[in-house]
Amino acid sequence: MTLIDATPDTSESARLYDVARQYFPGGVSSPVRAFNGVGGTPRFIVSGKGAYVTDADGNRLLDYVLAYGPHILGHAPQVVLDAITETASHGTSFGAPSEHETELAQAIQGFVPSMRVMRFVTSGTEAVMSAIRLARAATGRDLIVKFDGNYHGHADAVLARAGSGVATLGLPDSPGVPAAATSDTMVLPYNDVDTVRSAFAEHGQRIAAVIVEPIAGNMGVVLPVPGFLEALRWQTTAYDAVLIFDEVMTGFRVHPGGAQTLFGITPDLTTLGKVIGGGLPVGAYGGRPDLMRQIAPDGPVYQAGTLAGNPVVMAAGIAVLRELARPGVWQRAADATTALAEGLVREAAIAGIDLQVPHMGTMLTPFFSDRPVLDYTAARASHTRRYSAFFHMMLDLGVSPPPSAFETWFVSTAHGEKEIDHTVRAAAQAFASIG
Ligand code: PMP
């Protein structure tokens, strides 16, 4: 079903979607899934294995959504399924500590050494919310600096000029967020060192924290220019503010040790999610012990969760990280990503289409743009209608990209040469028809 196709959609997905719309806003549990960014009817997915998902009409689709990032080993890897079933057979939750938490913490620290003390939560949103509370408590200041087009979950304080579903929907903000909740949030342009410098020169003594996607993924993949992250590290240190790297998306994806390892810049706090839960609900925040020890019950900063550190989730995460630690495994997905990015650029050039494909590790985004995309303004200036047409062509050819021009494409270790070749050939056909 393409954008311009006016014939009624008689698919099983369309029928299921009509029913779902009676029960859920937009028929979905999270906005971007409703296809508002590209038009058309979302596919209902019934199963996934490796690089593929199967929809309710029996179409097998080569998947680049991968649950928006968690499935770095592809869908339903046997090691994760085994860990889930084995752990769940002993009980699903106890509201008491279990050794699984320690094991996952040790595995995480093996990849991200700056996370010396951490806490598990149940989503990336919660991880960010908690890290910000801690930064404010530790500094005794209220002001938070974030960047235009960076998404940090849907907590009030960071729902100002965010990316992700908010970018797709074109909502600069959300009704229901009290003005007071974002009045202490300063939004600066991404990759602009000068505005960071002047913000600190003017307000440095009031800034509790700078939070940043060290490689942006929620306005599509946007790489930091050399010197940007260094400036954030330098300014926060100079003014005793807390530097928070939100690696919910980039963690284990742009490099096994996240963006901080890739660039050699150590934040004070890191937030994680997605990959560390093997596709089950999870988040984590952690970093400097002197900060993290201020969290209850060691310290006065309150933060809690009934299902935090859930043993089944922990076991799934441990299984993923164990697999990623095996030599060559992560690199396979990164090599596939590079091959895909290069293939897309090559085929677009042949078709005479302007395309930028920023990529790092296992993440990429094709922007229909004639100039490099370095900030939210440039991302929004890309040709989003062309992305929508491309998206629907790809879907018709059995490839499932994310349903928004501002989302990241994720690649897994299950995306082999055959899958990348198929994707590049489908893209060549799509470019030819939309050009
Ligand atoms: N931070 C970043 C960088 C993210 O990409 C996301 C989710 N895409 C979040 C925070 C929020 O995570 P969650 O959806 O698990 O609440």
GROMACS .gro file of C-alpha atoms and ligand atoms in nm:
model
  451
    1MET     CA    1   0.000   0.000   0.000
    2THR     CA    2   0.166   0.322  -0.110
    3LEU     CA    3   0.100   0.678  -0.002
    4ILE     CA    4  -0.091   0.776  -0.315
    5ASP     CA    5  -0.285   0.450  -0.336
    6ALA     CA    6  -0.651   0.539  -0.276
    7THR     CA    7  -0.794   0.184  -0.292
    8PRO     CA    8  -0.935   0.053   0.037
    9ASP     CA    9  -0.684  -0.143   0.241
   10THR     CA   10  -0.830  -0.489   0.291
   11SER     CA   11  -0.529  -0.631   0.472
   12GLU     CA   12  -0.547  -0.809   0.806
   13SER     CA   13  -0.318  -0.539   0.949
   14ALA     CA   14  -0.572  -0.273   0.846
   15ARG     CA   15  -0.856  -0.470   1.009
   16LEU     CA   16  -0.659  -0.516   1.332
   17TYR     CA   17  -0.565  -0.148   1.328
   18ASP     CA   18  -0.929  -0.040   1.297
   19VAL     CA   19  -1.011  -0.241   1.609
   20ALA     CA   20  -0.703  -0.114   1.797
   21ARG     CA   21  -0.803   0.245   1.728
   22GLN     CA   22  -1.113   0.194   1.940
   23TYR     CA   23  -0.898   0.122   2.241
   24PHE     CA   24  -0.580   0.324   2.203
   25PRO     CA   25  -0.500   0.680   2.095
   26GLY     CA   26  -0.387   0.639   1.736
   27GLY     CA   27  -0.434   0.263   1.779
   28VAL     CA   28  -0.088   0.233   1.931
   29SER     CA   29   0.107   0.220   2.257
   30SER     CA   30   0.372   0.470   2.136
   31PRO     CA   31   0.307   0.745   1.877
   32VAL     CA   32   0.561   0.680   1.600
   33ARG     CA   33   0.419   0.330   1.546
   34ALA     CA   34   0.101   0.485   1.400
   35PHE     CA   35   0.282   0.580   1.074
   36ASN     CA   36   0.174   0.946   1.107
   37GLY     CA   37   0.517   1.046   0.981
   38VAL     CA   38   0.486   0.853   0.653
   39GLY     CA   39   0.114   0.793   0.605
   40GLY     CA   40  -0.058   0.460   0.551
   41THR     CA   41  -0.150   0.178   0.787
   42PRO     CA   42   0.098   0.026   1.031
   43ARG     CA   43   0.173  -0.341   0.991
   44PHE     CA   44   0.076  -0.562   1.283
   45ILE     CA   45   0.367  -0.789   1.362
   46VAL     CA   46   0.305  -1.146   1.470
   47SER     CA   47   0.660  -1.278   1.497
   48GLY     CA   48   1.027  -1.200   1.448
   49LYS     CA   49   1.336  -1.412   1.397
   50GLY     CA   50   1.684  -1.288   1.317
   51ALA     CA   51   1.673  -0.997   1.074
   52TYR     CA   52   1.308  -1.058   0.979
   53VAL     CA   53   0.959  -0.995   1.110
   54THR     CA   54   0.634  -1.141   0.979
   55ASP     CA   55   0.320  -0.931   0.968
   56ALA     CA   56  -0.042  -1.032   1.019
   57ASP     CA   57  -0.084  -1.088   0.644
   58GLY     CA   58   0.208  -1.329   0.631
   59ASN     CA   59   0.451  -1.082   0.467
   60ARG     CA   60   0.811  -1.145   0.573
   61LEU     CA   61   0.991  -0.814   0.614
   62LEU     CA   62   1.360  -0.742   0.650
   63ASP     CA   63   1.357  -0.532   0.964
   64TYR     CA   64   1.556  -0.215   1.036
   65VAL     CA   65   1.335  -0.103   1.323
   66LEU     CA   66   1.449  -0.381   1.557
   67ALA     CA   67   1.212  -0.257   1.828
   68TYR     CA   68   1.383   0.085   1.799
   69GLY     CA   69   1.721  -0.049   1.893
   70PRO     CA   70   1.724  -0.326   2.151
   71HIS     CA   71   1.764  -0.623   1.914
   72ILE     CA   72   2.133  -0.594   1.832
   73LEU     CA   73   2.144  -0.975   1.792
   74GLY     CA   74   1.832  -0.974   1.574
   75HIS     CA   75   1.488  -1.092   1.683
   76ALA     CA   76   1.447  -1.378   1.928
   77PRO     CA   77   1.805  -1.502   1.953
   78GLN     CA   78   1.815  -1.849   2.109
   79VAL     CA   79   2.053  -1.743   2.389
   80VAL     CA   80   1.809  -1.472   2.500
   81LEU     CA   81   1.502  -1.699   2.473
   82ASP     CA   82   1.680  -1.963   2.682
   83ALA     CA   83   1.779  -1.708   2.946
   84ILE     CA   84   1.423  -1.575   2.966
   85THR     CA   85   1.252  -1.914   2.995
   86GLU     CA   86   1.505  -2.056   3.238
   87THR     CA   87   1.491  -1.751   3.466
   88ALA     CA   88   1.112  -1.710   3.445
   89SER     CA   89   1.068  -2.076   3.544
   90HIS     CA   90   1.202  -1.981   3.888
   91GLY     CA   91   0.965  -1.684   3.928
   92THR     CA   92   0.919  -1.356   3.747
   93SER     CA   93   0.971  -1.094   4.017
   94PHE     CA   94   1.043  -1.086   4.388
   95GLY     CA   95   1.076  -0.727   4.502
   96ALA     CA   96   1.404  -0.837   4.657
   97PRO     CA   97   1.762  -0.831   4.532
   98SER     CA   98   1.877  -1.111   4.305
   99GLU     CA   99   2.223  -1.198   4.177
  100HIS     CA  100   2.114  -1.129   3.820
  101GLU     CA  101   2.137  -0.754   3.890
  102THR     CA  102   2.500  -0.780   3.999
  103GLU     CA  103   2.585  -0.999   3.700
  104LEU     CA  104   2.434  -0.754   3.453
  105ALA     CA  105   2.601  -0.460   3.629
  106GLN     CA  106   2.937  -0.636   3.598
  107ALA     CA  107   2.876  -0.707   3.230
  108ILE     CA  108   2.777  -0.343   3.167
  109GLN     CA  109   3.082  -0.214   3.351
  110GLY     CA  110   3.301  -0.440   3.136
  111PHE     CA  111   3.184  -0.241   2.834
  112VAL     CA  112   3.126   0.100   2.995
  113PRO     CA  113   3.385   0.138   3.274
  114SER     CA  114   3.263   0.486   3.378
  115MET     CA  115   2.947   0.324   3.518
  116ARG     CA  116   3.113   0.238   3.846
  117VAL     CA  117   2.792   0.250   4.049
  118MET     CA  118   2.455   0.215   3.881
  119ARG     CA  119   2.084   0.160   3.931
  120PHE     CA  120   1.838  -0.031   3.715
  121VAL     CA  121   1.501   0.119   3.623
  122THR     CA  122   1.235   0.011   3.374
  123SER     CA  123   1.272   0.257   3.085
  124GLY     CA  124   1.508   0.509   2.932
  125THR     CA  125   1.269   0.786   3.034
  126GLU     CA  126   1.304   0.686   3.397
  127ALA     CA  127   1.682   0.662   3.373
  128VAL     CA  128   1.703   1.018   3.241
  129MET     CA  129   1.450   1.154   3.490
  130SER     CA  130   1.648   1.001   3.777
  131ALA     CA  131   1.988   1.116   3.650
  132ILE     CA  132   1.858   1.472   3.622
  133ARG     CA  133   1.712   1.462   3.973
  134LEU     CA  134   2.047   1.339   4.102
  135ALA     CA  135   2.241   1.609   3.915
  136ARG     CA  136   2.013   1.879   4.053
  137ALA     CA  137   2.041   1.741   4.406
  138ALA     CA  138   2.419   1.705   4.392
  139THR     CA  139   2.480   2.055   4.258
  140GLY     CA  140   2.200   2.234   4.441
  141ARG     CA  141   2.112   2.397   4.108
  142ASP     CA  142   1.806   2.368   3.884
  143LEU     CA  143   1.907   2.459   3.532
  144ILE     CA  144   1.941   2.180   3.274
  145VAL     CA  145   2.098   2.224   2.930
  146LYS     CA  146   1.973   2.002   2.647
  147PHE     CA  147   2.008   2.020   2.270
  148ASP     CA  148   1.758   2.085   1.997
  149GLY     CA  149   1.643   1.757   1.841
  150ASN     CA  150   1.785   1.539   2.118
  151TYR     CA  151   1.520   1.317   2.276
  152HIS     CA  152   1.560   1.199   2.631
  153GLY     CA  153   1.225   1.031   2.693
  154HIS     CA  154   0.898   1.193   2.785
  155ALA     CA  155   0.965   1.329   3.134
  156ASP     CA  156   0.840   1.689   3.163
  157ALA     CA  157   1.179   1.856   3.211
  158VAL     CA  158   1.323   1.725   2.884
  159LEU     CA  159   1.013   1.747   2.667
  160ALA     CA  160   1.126   2.071   2.512
  161ARG     CA  161   1.224   2.075   2.147
  162ALA     CA  162   1.284   1.701   2.152
  163GLY     CA  163   1.329   1.469   1.856
  164SER     CA  164   1.192   1.114   1.803
  165GLY     CA  165   0.809   1.088   1.780
  166VAL     CA  166   0.794   1.453   1.881
  167ALA     CA  167   1.000   1.544   1.574
  168THR     CA  168   0.777   1.336   1.352
  169LEU     CA  169   0.461   1.490   1.488
  170GLY     CA  170   0.608   1.837   1.462
  171LEU     CA  171   0.522   1.911   1.824
  172PRO     CA  172   0.777   2.151   1.966
  173ASP     CA  173   0.655   2.067   2.312
  174SER     CA  174   0.354   1.901   2.469
  175PRO     CA  175   0.041   2.047   2.627
  176GLY     CA  176   0.020   1.930   2.984
  177VAL     CA  177   0.383   2.006   3.057
  178PRO     CA  178   0.367   2.294   3.307
  179ALA     CA  179   0.567   2.598   3.202
  180ALA     CA  180   0.749   2.565   3.533
  181ALA     CA  181   0.869   2.215   3.439
  182THR     CA  182   1.066   2.338   3.138
  183SER     CA  183   1.145   2.689   3.260
  184ASP     CA  184   1.469   2.548   3.399
  185THR     CA  185   1.551   2.369   3.074
  186MET     CA  186   1.772   2.558   2.831
  187VAL     CA  187   1.767   2.426   2.474
  188LEU     CA  188   2.076   2.494   2.262
  189PRO     CA  189   2.150   2.401   1.900
  190TYR     CA  190   2.334   2.071   1.860
  191ASN     CA  191   2.697   2.092   1.749
  192ASP     CA  192   2.728   2.464   1.822
  193VAL     CA  193   3.026   2.512   2.054
  194ASP     CA  194   2.992   2.892   2.064
  195THR     CA  195   2.641   2.891   2.213
  196VAL     CA  196   2.754   2.637   2.472
  197ARG     CA  197   3.039   2.868   2.568
  198SER     CA  198   2.818   3.173   2.597
  199ALA     CA  199   2.547   2.982   2.788
  200PHE     CA  200   2.808   2.885   3.047
  201ALA     CA  201   2.963   3.230   3.054
  202GLU     CA  202   2.623   3.377   3.133
  203HIS     CA  203   2.452   3.106   3.343
  204GLY     CA  204   2.733   2.866   3.442
  205GLN     CA  205   2.681   2.906   3.817
  206ARG     CA  206   2.315   2.800   3.778
  207ILE     CA  207   2.367   2.497   3.550
  208ALA     CA  208   2.313   2.161   3.723
  209ALA     CA  209   2.371   1.943   3.420
  210VAL     CA  210   2.422   1.918   3.048
  211ILE     CA  211   2.243   1.619   2.896
  212VAL     CA  212   2.330   1.514   2.543
  213GLU     CA  213   2.289   1.232   2.296
  214PRO     CA  214   2.664   1.203   2.224
  215ILE     CA  215   2.569   1.082   1.878
  216ALA     CA  216   2.216   1.196   1.811
  217GLY     CA  217   1.973   0.927   1.699
  218ASN     CA  218   1.636   1.086   1.760
  219MET     CA  219   1.647   1.338   1.476
  220GLY     CA  220   1.801   1.061   1.264
  221VAL     CA  221   2.172   0.992   1.309
  222VAL     CA  222   2.364   1.318   1.352
  223LEU     CA  223   2.731   1.292   1.442
  224PRO     CA  224   2.896   1.538   1.680
  225VAL     CA  225   3.143   1.773   1.510
  226PRO     CA  226   3.500   1.746   1.641
  227GLY     CA  227   3.530   1.958   1.955
  228PHE     CA  228   3.160   1.960   2.050
  229LEU     CA  229   3.162   1.686   2.314
  230GLU     CA  230   3.506   1.802   2.430
  231ALA     CA  231   3.360   2.151   2.489
  232LEU     CA  232   3.074   2.003   2.692
  233ARG     CA  233   3.322   1.810   2.904
  234TRP     CA  234   3.540   2.116   2.951
  235GLN     CA  235   3.263   2.360   3.039
  236THR     CA  236   3.083   2.127   3.281
  237THR     CA  237   3.410   2.057   3.460
  238ALA     CA  238   3.498   2.427   3.479
  239TYR     CA  239   3.159   2.514   3.631
  240ASP     CA  240   3.114   2.203   3.850
  241ALA     CA  241   2.810   2.094   3.651
  242VAL     CA  242   2.725   1.730   3.578
  243LEU     CA  243   2.777   1.594   3.226
  244ILE     CA  244   2.516   1.331   3.140
  245PHE     CA  245   2.564   1.120   2.828
  246ASP     CA  246   2.227   0.977   2.731
  247GLU     CA  247   2.341   0.652   2.572
  248VAL     CA  248   2.000   0.484   2.582
  249MET     CA  249   2.030   0.450   2.205
  250THR     CA  250   2.404   0.474   2.138
  251GLY     CA  251   2.503   0.234   2.416
  252PHE     CA  252   2.655  -0.086   2.264
  253ARG     CA  253   2.553   0.041   1.920
  254VAL     CA  254   2.795   0.310   1.802
  255HIS     CA  255   3.079   0.119   1.969
  256PRO     CA  256   3.060  -0.173   2.214
  257GLY     CA  257   3.152   0.077   2.489
  258GLY     CA  258   2.914   0.346   2.365
  259ALA     CA  259   2.996   0.692   2.233
  260GLN     CA  260   3.204   0.770   2.543
  261THR     CA  261   3.448   0.491   2.456
  262LEU     CA  262   3.442   0.575   2.087
  263PHE     CA  263   3.537   0.939   2.152
  264GLY     CA  264   3.736   0.887   2.472
  265ILE     CA  265   3.526   1.136   2.671
  266THR     CA  266   3.406   1.031   3.015
  267PRO     CA  267   3.074   1.172   3.137
  268ASP     CA  268   2.983   1.198   3.506
  269LEU     CA  269   2.662   1.003   3.455
  270THR     CA  270   2.540   0.775   3.176
  271THR     CA  271   2.189   0.659   3.097
  272LEU     CA  272   2.128   0.327   2.922
  273GLY     CA  273   1.826   0.125   2.804
  274LYS     CA  274   1.728  -0.076   2.498
  275VAL     CA  275   2.017  -0.326   2.435
  276ILE     CA  276   2.073  -0.406   2.806
  277GLY     CA  277   1.723  -0.556   2.837
  278GLY     CA  278   1.731  -0.789   2.537
  279GLY     CA  279   1.395  -0.652   2.417
  280LEU     CA  280   1.232  -0.643   2.762
  281PRO     CA  281   1.157  -0.315   2.947
  282VAL     CA  282   1.471  -0.168   3.104
  283GLY     CA  283   1.679   0.138   3.179
  284ALA     CA  284   1.986   0.212   3.388
  285TYR     CA  285   2.176   0.514   3.509
  286GLY     CA  286   2.513   0.526   3.671
  287GLY     CA  287   2.858   0.675   3.686
  288ARG     CA  288   3.067   0.856   3.946
  289PRO     CA  289   3.039   0.685   4.285
  290ASP     CA  290   3.030   1.016   4.478
  291LEU     CA  291   2.718   1.107   4.281
  292MET     CA  292   2.551   0.768   4.274
  293ARG     CA  293   2.597   0.719   4.650
  294GLN     CA  294   2.360   1.011   4.698
  295ILE     CA  295   2.075   0.790   4.575
  296ALA     CA  296   1.846   0.636   4.842
  297PRO     CA  297   1.904   0.444   5.057
  298ASP     CA  298   2.277   0.537   5.064
  299GLY     CA  299   2.182   0.904   5.030
  300PRO     CA  300   1.880   1.134   5.036
  301VAL     CA  301   1.788   1.144   4.663
  302TYR     CA  302   1.474   0.934   4.627
  303GLN     CA  303   1.422   0.699   4.335
  304ALA     CA  304   1.255   0.358   4.336
  305GLY     CA  305   1.073   0.098   4.122
  306THR     CA  306   0.852  -0.205   4.192
  307LEU     CA  307   0.983  -0.396   3.891
  308ALA     CA  308   1.331  -0.241   3.874
  309GLY     CA  309   1.606  -0.498   3.832
  310ASN     CA  310   1.351  -0.760   3.729
  311PRO     CA  311   1.532  -1.096   3.713
  312VAL     CA  312   1.390  -1.201   3.376
  313VAL     CA  313   1.492  -0.871   3.219
  314MET     CA  314   1.836  -0.891   3.379
  315ALA     CA  315   1.888  -1.245   3.248
  316ALA     CA  316   1.794  -1.136   2.895
  317GLY     CA  317   2.039  -0.847   2.916
  318ILE     CA  318   2.319  -1.069   3.048
  319ALA     CA  319   2.266  -1.309   2.756
  320VAL     CA  320   2.291  -1.023   2.503
  321LEU     CA  321   2.606  -0.874   2.655
  322ARG     CA  322   2.771  -1.217   2.684
  323GLU     CA  323   2.714  -1.268   2.313
  324LEU     CA  324   2.841  -0.918   2.229
  325ALA     CA  325   3.160  -0.986   2.425
  326ARG     CA  326   3.253  -1.271   2.189
  327PRO     CA  327   3.524  -1.165   1.944
  328GLY     CA  328   3.395  -1.043   1.610
  329VAL     CA  329   3.023  -1.051   1.696
  330TRP     CA  330   2.961  -0.677   1.729
  331GLN     CA  331   3.191  -0.600   1.436
  332ARG     CA  332   2.974  -0.815   1.208
  333ALA     CA  333   2.678  -0.582   1.260
  334ALA     CA  334   2.897  -0.273   1.223
  335ASP     CA  335   3.043  -0.404   0.894
  336ALA     CA  336   2.693  -0.475   0.765
  337THR     CA  337   2.594  -0.117   0.857
  338THR     CA  338   2.889   0.031   0.668
  339ALA     CA  339   2.810  -0.185   0.364
  340LEU     CA  340   2.448  -0.070   0.376
  341ALA     CA  341   2.537   0.299   0.412
  342GLU     CA  342   2.784   0.277   0.122
  343GLY     CA  343   2.534   0.086  -0.092
  344LEU     CA  344   2.260   0.345  -0.032
  345VAL     CA  345   2.495   0.634  -0.118
  346ARG     CA  346   2.613   0.457  -0.435
  347GLU     CA  347   2.263   0.373  -0.562
  348ALA     CA  348   2.128   0.720  -0.482
  349ALA     CA  349   2.412   0.876  -0.682
  350ILE     CA  350   2.334   0.648  -0.977
  351ALA     CA  351   1.967   0.756  -0.959
  352GLY     CA  352   2.069   1.123  -0.931
  353ILE     CA  353   1.916   1.159  -0.584
  354ASP     CA  354   2.075   1.374  -0.314
  355LEU     CA  355   2.129   1.153  -0.012
  356GLN     CA  356   2.336   1.179   0.305
  357VAL     CA  357   2.381   0.866   0.514
  358PRO     CA  358   2.545   0.949   0.846
  359HIS     CA  359   2.632   0.624   1.022
  360MET     CA  360   2.831   0.494   1.313
  361GLY     CA  361   2.863   0.138   1.441
  362THR     CA  362   2.524  -0.026   1.394
  363MET     CA  363   2.314   0.290   1.338
  364LEU     CA  364   2.243   0.488   1.023
  365THR     CA  365   1.992   0.731   0.872
  366PRO     CA  366   1.940   0.815   0.506
  367PHE     CA  367   1.856   1.186   0.483
  368PHE     CA  368   1.725   1.308   0.149
  369SER     CA  369   1.938   1.619   0.157
  370ASP     CA  370   2.205   1.778  -0.061
  371ARG     CA  371   2.415   1.890   0.236
  372PRO     CA  372   2.555   1.728   0.549
  373VAL     CA  373   2.309   1.710   0.837
  374LEU     CA  374   2.471   1.847   1.153
  375ASP     CA  375   2.176   1.975   1.353
  376TYR     CA  376   1.800   1.963   1.392
  377THR     CA  377   1.741   2.252   1.151
  378ALA     CA  378   1.922   2.063   0.875
  379ALA     CA  379   1.745   1.737   0.963
  380ARG     CA  380   1.408   1.908   0.936
  381ALA     CA  381   1.507   2.070   0.610
  382SER     CA  382   1.562   1.727   0.452
  383HIS     CA  383   1.306   1.603   0.201
  384THR     CA  384   1.064   1.418   0.430
  385ARG     CA  385   0.799   1.355   0.163
  386ARG     CA  386   1.062   1.182  -0.042
  387TYR     CA  387   1.147   0.967   0.261
  388SER     CA  388   0.778   0.872   0.291
  389ALA     CA  389   0.764   0.763  -0.073
  390PHE     CA  390   1.090   0.573  -0.029
  391PHE     CA  391   0.961   0.411   0.290
  392HIS     CA  392   0.648   0.277   0.121
  393MET     CA  393   0.841   0.149  -0.182
  394MET     CA  394   1.079  -0.034   0.051
  395LEU     CA  395   0.791  -0.184   0.247
  396ASP     CA  396   0.635  -0.307  -0.077
  397LEU     CA  397   0.971  -0.466  -0.163
  398GLY     CA  398   0.986  -0.652   0.170
  399VAL     CA  399   1.207  -0.415   0.369
  400SER     CA  400   1.084  -0.246   0.687
  401PRO     CA  401   1.259   0.086   0.760
  402PRO     CA  402   1.149   0.306   1.052
  403PRO     CA  403   0.827   0.493   0.972
  404SER     CA  404   0.977   0.841   1.005
  405ALA     CA  405   1.251   1.039   0.835
  406PHE     CA  406   1.382   1.130   1.182
  407GLU     CA  407   1.438   0.783   1.322
  408THR     CA  408   1.751   0.575   1.321
  409TRP     CA  409   1.781   0.254   1.119
  410PHE     CA  410   1.919  -0.026   1.336
  411VAL     CA  411   2.127  -0.318   1.208
  412SER     CA  412   2.186  -0.647   1.391
  413THR     CA  413   2.437  -0.931   1.384
  414ALA     CA  414   2.166  -1.125   1.195
  415HIS     CA  415   2.184  -0.885   0.899
  416GLY     CA  416   2.422  -1.073   0.668
  417GLU     CA  417   2.547  -1.012   0.317
  418LYS     CA  418   2.225  -1.149   0.166
  419GLU     CA  419   2.012  -0.906   0.368
  420ILE     CA  420   2.228  -0.604   0.288
  421ASP     CA  421   2.235  -0.692  -0.083
  422HIS     CA  422   1.858  -0.728  -0.086
  423THR     CA  423   1.816  -0.393   0.088
  424VAL     CA  424   2.052  -0.210  -0.147
  425ARG     CA  425   1.881  -0.361  -0.453
  426ALA     CA  426   1.538  -0.263  -0.318
  427ALA     CA  427   1.668   0.088  -0.247
  428ALA     CA  428   1.802   0.115  -0.604
  429GLN     CA  429   1.455   0.032  -0.734
  430ALA     CA  430   1.292   0.276  -0.492
  431PHE     CA  431   1.535   0.559  -0.582
  432ALA     CA  432   1.468   0.501  -0.953
  433SER     CA  433   1.094   0.531  -0.904
  434ILE     CA  434   1.092   0.834  -0.673
  435GLY     CA  435   1.365   1.025  -0.860
  436PMP     N1  436   1.691   0.867   2.560
  436PMP     C1  437   1.720   0.833   2.434
  436PMP     C2  438   1.848   0.879   2.373
  436PMP     C3  439   1.632   0.753   2.361
  436PMP     O1  440   1.662   0.720   2.235
  436PMP     C4  441   1.512   0.711   2.422
  436PMP     C5  442   1.410   0.625   2.349
  436PMP     N2  443   1.418   0.618   2.215
  436PMP     C6  444   1.487   0.748   2.554
  436PMP     C7  445   1.580   0.826   2.620
  436PMP     C8  446   1.362   0.706   2.626
  436PMP     O2  447   1.362   0.568   2.648
  436PMP     P1  448   1.226   0.490   2.671
  436PMP     O3  449   1.149   0.497   2.543
  436PMP     O4  450   1.272   0.351   2.707
  436PMP     O5  451   1.156   0.556   2.784
   0.00000   0.00000   0.00000
